[in-house]
Tab-separated table of C-alpha atoms in Angstrom:
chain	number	residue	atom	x	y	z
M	1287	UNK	CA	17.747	48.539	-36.559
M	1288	UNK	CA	19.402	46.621	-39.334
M	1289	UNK	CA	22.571	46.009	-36.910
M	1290	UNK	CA	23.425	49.440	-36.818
M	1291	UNK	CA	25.175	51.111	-35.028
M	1292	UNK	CA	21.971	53.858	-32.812
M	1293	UNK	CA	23.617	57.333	-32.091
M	1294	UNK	CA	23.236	58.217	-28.699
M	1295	UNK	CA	23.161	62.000	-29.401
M	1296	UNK	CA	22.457	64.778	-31.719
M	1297	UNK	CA	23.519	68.041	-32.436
M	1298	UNK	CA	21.364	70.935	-33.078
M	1299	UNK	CA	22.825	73.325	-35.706
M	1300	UNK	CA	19.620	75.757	-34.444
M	1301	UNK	CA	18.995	78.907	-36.606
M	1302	UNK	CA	21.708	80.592	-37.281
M	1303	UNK	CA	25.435	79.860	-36.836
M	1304	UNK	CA	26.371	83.568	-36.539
M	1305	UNK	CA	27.292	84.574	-33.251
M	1306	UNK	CA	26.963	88.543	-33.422
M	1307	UNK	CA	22.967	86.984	-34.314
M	1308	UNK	CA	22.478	84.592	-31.316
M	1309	UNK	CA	22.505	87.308	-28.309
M	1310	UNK	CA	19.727	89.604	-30.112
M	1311	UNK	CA	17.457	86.347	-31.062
M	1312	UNK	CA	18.015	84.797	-27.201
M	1313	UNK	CA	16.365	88.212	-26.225
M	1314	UNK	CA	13.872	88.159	-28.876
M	1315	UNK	CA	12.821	84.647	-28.460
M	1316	UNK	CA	12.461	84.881	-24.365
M	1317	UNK	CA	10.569	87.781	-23.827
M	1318	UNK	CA	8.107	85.942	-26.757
M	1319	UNK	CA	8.250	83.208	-24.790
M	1320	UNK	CA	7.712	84.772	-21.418
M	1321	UNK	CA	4.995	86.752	-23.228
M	1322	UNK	CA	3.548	83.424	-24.845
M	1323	UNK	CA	3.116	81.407	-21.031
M	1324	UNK	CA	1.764	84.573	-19.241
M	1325	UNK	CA	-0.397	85.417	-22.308
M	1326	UNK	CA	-2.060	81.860	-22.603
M	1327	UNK	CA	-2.570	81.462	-18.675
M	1328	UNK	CA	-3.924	84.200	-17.941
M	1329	UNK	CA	-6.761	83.061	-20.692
M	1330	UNK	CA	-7.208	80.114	-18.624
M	1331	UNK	CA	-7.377	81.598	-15.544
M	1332	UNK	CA	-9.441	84.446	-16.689
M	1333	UNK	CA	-11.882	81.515	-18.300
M	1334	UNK	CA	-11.940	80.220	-14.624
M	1335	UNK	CA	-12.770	82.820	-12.407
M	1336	UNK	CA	-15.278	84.644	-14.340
M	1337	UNK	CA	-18.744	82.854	-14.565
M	1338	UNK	CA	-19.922	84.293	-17.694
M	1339	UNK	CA	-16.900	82.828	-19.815
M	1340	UNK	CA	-18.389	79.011	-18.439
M	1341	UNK	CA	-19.257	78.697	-21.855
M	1342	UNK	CA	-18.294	75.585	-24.198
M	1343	UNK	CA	-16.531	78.202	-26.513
M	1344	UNK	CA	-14.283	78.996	-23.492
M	1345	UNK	CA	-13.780	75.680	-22.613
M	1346	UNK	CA	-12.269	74.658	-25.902
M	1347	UNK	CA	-9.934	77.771	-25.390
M	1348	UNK	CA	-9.061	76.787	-22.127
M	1349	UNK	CA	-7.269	73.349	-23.993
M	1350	UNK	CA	-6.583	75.207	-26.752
M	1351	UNK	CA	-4.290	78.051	-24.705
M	1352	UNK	CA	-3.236	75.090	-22.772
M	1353	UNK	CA	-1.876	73.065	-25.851
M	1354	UNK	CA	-0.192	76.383	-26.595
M	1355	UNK	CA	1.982	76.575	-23.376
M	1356	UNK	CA	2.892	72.769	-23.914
M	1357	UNK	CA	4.206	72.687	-27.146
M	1358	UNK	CA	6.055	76.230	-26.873
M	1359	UNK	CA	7.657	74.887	-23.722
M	1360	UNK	CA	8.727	71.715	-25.259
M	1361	UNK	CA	10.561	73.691	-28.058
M	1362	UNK	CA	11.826	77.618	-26.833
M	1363	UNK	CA	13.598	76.403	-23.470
M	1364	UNK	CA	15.606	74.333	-25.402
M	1365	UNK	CA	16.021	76.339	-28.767
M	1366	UNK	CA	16.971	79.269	-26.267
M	1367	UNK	CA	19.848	77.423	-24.645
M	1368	UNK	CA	21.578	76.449	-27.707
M	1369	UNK	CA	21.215	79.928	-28.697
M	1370	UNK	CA	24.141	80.980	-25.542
M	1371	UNK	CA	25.916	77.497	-25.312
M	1372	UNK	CA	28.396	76.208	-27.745
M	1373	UNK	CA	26.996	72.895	-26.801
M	1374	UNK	CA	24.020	71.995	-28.531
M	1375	UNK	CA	23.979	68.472	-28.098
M	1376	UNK	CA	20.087	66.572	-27.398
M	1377	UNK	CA	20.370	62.759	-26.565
M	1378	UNK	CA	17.999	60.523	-28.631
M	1379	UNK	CA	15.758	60.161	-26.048
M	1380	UNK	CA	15.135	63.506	-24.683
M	1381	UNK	CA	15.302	64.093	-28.860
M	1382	UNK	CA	12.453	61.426	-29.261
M	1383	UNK	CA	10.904	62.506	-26.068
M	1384	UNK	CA	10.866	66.445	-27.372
M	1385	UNK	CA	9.121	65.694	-31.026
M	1386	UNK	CA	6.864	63.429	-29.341
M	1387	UNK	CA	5.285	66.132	-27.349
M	1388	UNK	CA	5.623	68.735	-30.399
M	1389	UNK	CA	3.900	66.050	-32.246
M	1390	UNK	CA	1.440	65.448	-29.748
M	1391	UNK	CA	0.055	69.107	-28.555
M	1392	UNK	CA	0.430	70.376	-32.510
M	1393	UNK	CA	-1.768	67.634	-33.482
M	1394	UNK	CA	-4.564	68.388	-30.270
M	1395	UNK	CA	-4.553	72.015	-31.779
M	1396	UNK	CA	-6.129	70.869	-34.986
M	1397	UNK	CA	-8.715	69.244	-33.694
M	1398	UNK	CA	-9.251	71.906	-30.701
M	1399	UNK	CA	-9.303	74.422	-34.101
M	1400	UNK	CA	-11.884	72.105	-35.371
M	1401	UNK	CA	-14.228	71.873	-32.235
M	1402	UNK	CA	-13.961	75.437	-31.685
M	1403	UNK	CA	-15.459	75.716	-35.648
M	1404	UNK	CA	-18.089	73.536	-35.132
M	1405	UNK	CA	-19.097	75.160	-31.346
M	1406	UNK	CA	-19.665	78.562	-33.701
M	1407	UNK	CA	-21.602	76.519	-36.150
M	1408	UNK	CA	-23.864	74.987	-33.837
M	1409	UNK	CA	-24.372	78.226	-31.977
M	1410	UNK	CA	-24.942	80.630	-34.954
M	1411	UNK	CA	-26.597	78.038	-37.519
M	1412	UNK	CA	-28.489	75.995	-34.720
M	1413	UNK	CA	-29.073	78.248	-31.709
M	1414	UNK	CA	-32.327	76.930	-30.363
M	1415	UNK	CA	-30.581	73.463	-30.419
M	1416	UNK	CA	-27.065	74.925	-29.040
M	1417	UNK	CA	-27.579	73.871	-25.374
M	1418	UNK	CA	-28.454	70.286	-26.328
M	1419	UNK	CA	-25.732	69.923	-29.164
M	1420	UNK	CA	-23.231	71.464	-27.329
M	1421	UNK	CA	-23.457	70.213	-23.675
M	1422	UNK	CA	-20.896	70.000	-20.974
M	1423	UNK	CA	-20.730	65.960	-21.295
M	1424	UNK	CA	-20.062	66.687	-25.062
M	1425	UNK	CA	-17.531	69.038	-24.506
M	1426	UNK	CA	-15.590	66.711	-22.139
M	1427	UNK	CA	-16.040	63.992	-24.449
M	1428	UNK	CA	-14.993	65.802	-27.631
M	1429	UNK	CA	-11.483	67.425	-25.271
M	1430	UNK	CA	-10.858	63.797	-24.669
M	1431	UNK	CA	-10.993	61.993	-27.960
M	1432	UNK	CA	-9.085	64.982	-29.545
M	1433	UNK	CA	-5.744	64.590	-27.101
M	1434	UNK	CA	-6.362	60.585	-27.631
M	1435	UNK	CA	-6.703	60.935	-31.633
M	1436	UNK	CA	-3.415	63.140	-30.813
M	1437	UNK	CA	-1.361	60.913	-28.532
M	1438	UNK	CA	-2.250	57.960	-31.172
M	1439	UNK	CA	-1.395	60.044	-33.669
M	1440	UNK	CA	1.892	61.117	-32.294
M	1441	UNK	CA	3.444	57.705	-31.440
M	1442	UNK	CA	3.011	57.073	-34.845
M	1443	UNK	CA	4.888	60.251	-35.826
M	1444	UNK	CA	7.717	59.554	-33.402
M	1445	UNK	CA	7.833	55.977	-34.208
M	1446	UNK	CA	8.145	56.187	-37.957
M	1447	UNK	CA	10.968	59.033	-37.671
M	1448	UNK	CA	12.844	57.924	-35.074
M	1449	UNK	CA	12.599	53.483	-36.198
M	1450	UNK	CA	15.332	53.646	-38.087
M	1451	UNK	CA	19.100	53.070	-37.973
M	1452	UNK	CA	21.077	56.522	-36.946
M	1453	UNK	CA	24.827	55.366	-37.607
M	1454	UNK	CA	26.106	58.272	-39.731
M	1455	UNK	CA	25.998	62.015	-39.479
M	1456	UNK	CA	24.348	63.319	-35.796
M	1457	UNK	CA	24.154	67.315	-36.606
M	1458	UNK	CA	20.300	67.944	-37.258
M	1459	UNK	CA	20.206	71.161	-39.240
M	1460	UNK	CA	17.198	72.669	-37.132
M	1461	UNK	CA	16.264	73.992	-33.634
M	1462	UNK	CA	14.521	71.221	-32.598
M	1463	UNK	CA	14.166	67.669	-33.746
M	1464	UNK	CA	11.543	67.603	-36.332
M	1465	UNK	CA	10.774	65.413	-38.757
M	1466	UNK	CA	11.974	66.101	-42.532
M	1467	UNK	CA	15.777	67.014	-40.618
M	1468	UNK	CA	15.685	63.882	-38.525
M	1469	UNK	CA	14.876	61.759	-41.139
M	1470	UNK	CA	17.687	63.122	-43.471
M	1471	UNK	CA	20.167	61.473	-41.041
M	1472	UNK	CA	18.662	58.266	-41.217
M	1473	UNK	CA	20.809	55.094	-42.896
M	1474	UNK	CA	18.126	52.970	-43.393
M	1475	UNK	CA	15.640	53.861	-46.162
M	1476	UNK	CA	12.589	56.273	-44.883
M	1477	UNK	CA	10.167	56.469	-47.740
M	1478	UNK	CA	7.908	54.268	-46.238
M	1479	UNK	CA	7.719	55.973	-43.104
M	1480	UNK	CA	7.646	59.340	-44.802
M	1481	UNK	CA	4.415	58.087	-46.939
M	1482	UNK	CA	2.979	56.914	-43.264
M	1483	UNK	CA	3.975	60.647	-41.495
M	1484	UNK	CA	2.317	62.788	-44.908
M	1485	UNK	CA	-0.591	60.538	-44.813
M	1486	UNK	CA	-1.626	60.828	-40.891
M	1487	UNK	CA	-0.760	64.332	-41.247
M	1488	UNK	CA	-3.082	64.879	-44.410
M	1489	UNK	CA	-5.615	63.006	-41.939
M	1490	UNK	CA	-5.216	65.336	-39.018
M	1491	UNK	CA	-4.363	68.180	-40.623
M	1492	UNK	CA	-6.456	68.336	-43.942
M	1493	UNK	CA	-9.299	66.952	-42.180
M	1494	UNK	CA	-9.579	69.108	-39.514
M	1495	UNK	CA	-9.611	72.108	-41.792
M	1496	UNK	CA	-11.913	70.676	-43.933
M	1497	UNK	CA	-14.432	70.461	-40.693
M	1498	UNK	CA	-13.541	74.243	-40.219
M	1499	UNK	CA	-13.654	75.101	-43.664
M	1500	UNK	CA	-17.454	73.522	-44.025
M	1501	UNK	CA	-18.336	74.844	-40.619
M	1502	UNK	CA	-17.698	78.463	-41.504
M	1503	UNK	CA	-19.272	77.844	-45.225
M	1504	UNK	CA	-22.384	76.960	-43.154
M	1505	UNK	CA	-21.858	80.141	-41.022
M	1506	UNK	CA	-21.451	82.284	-43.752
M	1507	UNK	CA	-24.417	81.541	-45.280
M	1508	UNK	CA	-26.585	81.118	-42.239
M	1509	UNK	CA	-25.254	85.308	-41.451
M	1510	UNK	CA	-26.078	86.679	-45.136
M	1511	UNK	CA	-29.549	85.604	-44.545
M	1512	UNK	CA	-29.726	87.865	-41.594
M	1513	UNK	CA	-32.058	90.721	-41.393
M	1514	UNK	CA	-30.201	92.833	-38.787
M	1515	UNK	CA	-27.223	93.798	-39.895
M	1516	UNK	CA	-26.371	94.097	-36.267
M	1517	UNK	CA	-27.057	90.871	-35.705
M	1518	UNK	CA	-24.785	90.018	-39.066
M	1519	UNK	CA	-22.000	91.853	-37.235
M	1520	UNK	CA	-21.880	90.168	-34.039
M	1521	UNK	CA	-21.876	87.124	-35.490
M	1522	UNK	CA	-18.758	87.733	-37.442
M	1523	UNK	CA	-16.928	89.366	-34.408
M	1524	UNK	CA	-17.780	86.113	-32.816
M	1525	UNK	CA	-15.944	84.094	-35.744
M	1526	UNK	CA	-13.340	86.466	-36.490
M	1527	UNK	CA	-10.814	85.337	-34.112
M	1528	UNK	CA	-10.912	82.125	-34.390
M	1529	UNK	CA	-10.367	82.503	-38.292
M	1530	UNK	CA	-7.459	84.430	-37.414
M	1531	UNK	CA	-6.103	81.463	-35.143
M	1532	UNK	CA	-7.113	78.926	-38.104
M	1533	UNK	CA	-5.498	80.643	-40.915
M	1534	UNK	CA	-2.072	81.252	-39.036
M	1535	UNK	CA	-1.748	77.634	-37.853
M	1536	UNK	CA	-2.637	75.494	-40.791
M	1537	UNK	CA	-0.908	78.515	-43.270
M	1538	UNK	CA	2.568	77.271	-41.415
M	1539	UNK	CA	1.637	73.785	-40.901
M	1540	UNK	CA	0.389	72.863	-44.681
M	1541	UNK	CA	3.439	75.112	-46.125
M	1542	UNK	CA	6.268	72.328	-43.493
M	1543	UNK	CA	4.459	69.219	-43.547
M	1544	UNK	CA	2.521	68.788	-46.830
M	1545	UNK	CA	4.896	69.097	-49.570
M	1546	UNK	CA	7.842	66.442	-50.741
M	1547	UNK	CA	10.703	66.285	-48.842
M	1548	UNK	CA	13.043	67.391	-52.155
M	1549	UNK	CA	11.073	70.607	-51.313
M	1550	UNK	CA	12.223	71.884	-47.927
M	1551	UNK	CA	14.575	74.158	-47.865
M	1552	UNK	CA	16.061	76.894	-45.414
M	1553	UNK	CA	12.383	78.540	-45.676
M	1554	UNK	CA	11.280	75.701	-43.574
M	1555	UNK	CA	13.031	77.351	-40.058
M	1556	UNK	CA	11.044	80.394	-40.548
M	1557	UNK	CA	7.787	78.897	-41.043
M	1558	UNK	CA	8.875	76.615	-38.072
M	1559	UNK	CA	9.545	79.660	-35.811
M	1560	UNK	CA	6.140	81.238	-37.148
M	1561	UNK	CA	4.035	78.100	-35.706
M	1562	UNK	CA	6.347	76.998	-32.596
M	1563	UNK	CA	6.907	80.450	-31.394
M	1564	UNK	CA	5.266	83.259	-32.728
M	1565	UNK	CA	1.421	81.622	-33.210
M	1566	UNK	CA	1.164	80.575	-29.374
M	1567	UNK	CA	1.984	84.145	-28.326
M	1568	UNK	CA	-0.497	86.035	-31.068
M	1569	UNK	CA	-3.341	83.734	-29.988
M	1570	UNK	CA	-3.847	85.269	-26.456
M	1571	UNK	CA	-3.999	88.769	-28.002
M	1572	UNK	CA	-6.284	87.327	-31.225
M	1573	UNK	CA	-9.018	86.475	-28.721
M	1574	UNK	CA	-8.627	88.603	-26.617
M	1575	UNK	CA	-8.014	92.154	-28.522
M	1576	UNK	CA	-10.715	90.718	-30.889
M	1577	UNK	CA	-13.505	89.304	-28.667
M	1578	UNK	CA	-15.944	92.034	-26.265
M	1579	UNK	CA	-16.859	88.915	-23.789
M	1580	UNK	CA	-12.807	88.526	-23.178
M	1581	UNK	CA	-12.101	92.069	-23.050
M	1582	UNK	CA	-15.411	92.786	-20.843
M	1583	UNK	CA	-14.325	89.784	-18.138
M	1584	UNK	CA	-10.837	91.457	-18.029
M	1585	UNK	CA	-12.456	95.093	-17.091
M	1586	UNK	CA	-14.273	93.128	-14.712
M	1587	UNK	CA	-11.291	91.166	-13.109
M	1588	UNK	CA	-9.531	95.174	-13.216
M	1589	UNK	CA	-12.427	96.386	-10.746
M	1590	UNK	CA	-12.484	93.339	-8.750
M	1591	UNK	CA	-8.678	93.552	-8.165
M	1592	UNK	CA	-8.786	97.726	-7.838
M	1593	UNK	CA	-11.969	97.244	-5.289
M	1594	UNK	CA	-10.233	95.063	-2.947
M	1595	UNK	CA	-6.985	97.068	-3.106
């Protein structure tokens, strides 16, 4: 640490500094959040209990929704304290501890996005070969090296922003500790570890898409040479949600993460809020609003529940 001096504690300036603000955005901001955990279990539990969602496409959701919960509940309690209490103090360990598991479930999403893109590939570009490809071993095997590749991944993260000497300035001017704010308080130089976080980003992040991004070019082409024009439409209500999901996550991420740090500016919060927040409560409605097997295994679970009653 250079012999410096380690603070012991930051201070979250969090989104706004206006008071008459706070009380309308702690409402805001819960009932997303409340909305975001019921939204995303239910999913799970509705993937569960009905047998024809036993699929590998509802598996990956399972994680996916799962991931979701995580990494909102590592950031919104928190973010909605600060947002009633005039102290909005983290210690550096529950601040390490909190971007670790950002870091972690944020980087398990990519590659859950990128699964999920190659599941629809398989199945719409390789159907006769679907069951084989796509098999339950596979699945668990694919799940697993995705939160590894994400857990590696993010103890690189928190070790490159947090390895430094902290003996100036504590106030982190964000909601929770993230890295481009972190990093600003940091005595010691951090261009190094800045090259280190953009390049395992660019790895996770850029590569993933890319996966998706060829998956879906494959798709594309694979449903213009349908005949059926039926056939061509259920195959992009399949995909249609999950582009949705793709295009809101790695919009937000690319726009925080992939550009030089002179860049970020007060624009950064609001993209920040978009992916930490907002994105985990849309996805719930994005496959389900947008996908007949989800909404047909929800009338289903209706009549069960009406029956019995």
């Amino acid at each position: 640490m250079g012999g410096n001096r380690m603070q012991t504690k930051f201070i979250l300036l969090g989104i706004t500094d206006s008071p008459c603000v706070q009380a309308p955005l702690f409402g805001l901001f819960l009932l997303i959040y409340i909305v975001t955990v019921v939204g995303n279990i239910g999913i799970m539990v509705l993937v569960w209990v009905v047998p024809s969602l036993h699929t590998p496409m509802y598996f990956f959701l399972t994680h996916f929704s799962f991931a979701d919960v995580c990494y909102s509940t590592v950031i919104s309690p928190k973010m909605l304290a600060d947002l009633l209490s005039e102290n909005k103090t983290i210690s550096f360990a529950g601040c390490v501890m909190q971007f670790h598991g950002f870091a972690f479930f944020a980087t398990a999403e990519c590659h859950l996005l990128a699964m999920m893109a190659y599941d629809r590939h398989v199945a719409i570009c390789h159907p006769l070969l679907y069951v084989t490809v796509i098999s339950g071993r596979v699945c668990r095997q694919l799940v697993a090296s995705s939160y590894l590749i994400a857990f590696l991944s993010a103890i690189i993260y928190t070790g490159c922003t947090f390895g430094g000497s902290f003996c100036g300035p504590n106030q982190i001017d964000h909601f929770f500790c993230d890295v481009s704010p972190v990093l600003k308080l940091a005595c010691s130089d951090t261009h190094s570890s800045e090259m280190v976080i953009f390049a395992f980003v660019a790895i996770n992040a850029v590569g993933t898409s890319v996966i998706v991004l060829l998956s879906y070019i494959c798709i594309l082409r694979t449903v213009l040479r349908m005949r059926s024009a039926q056939s061509r439409s259920r195959a992009f209500n399949t995909c249609a949600s999950h582009l949705t999901a793709v295009s809101l996550f790695y919009g937000t991420i690319f726009f925080t993460y992939l550009q030089p740090a002179s860049s970020h500016s007060s624009l950064d919060k609001v993209a920040s809020i978009f992916y930490t927040v907002v994105t985990p409560m849309l996805n719930p409605f994005i496959y389900s609003l947008r996908n007949k097997e989800v909404k047909g295994a929800l009338v289903k679970c209706r009549r069960r529940v009406s029956n019995r009653c």
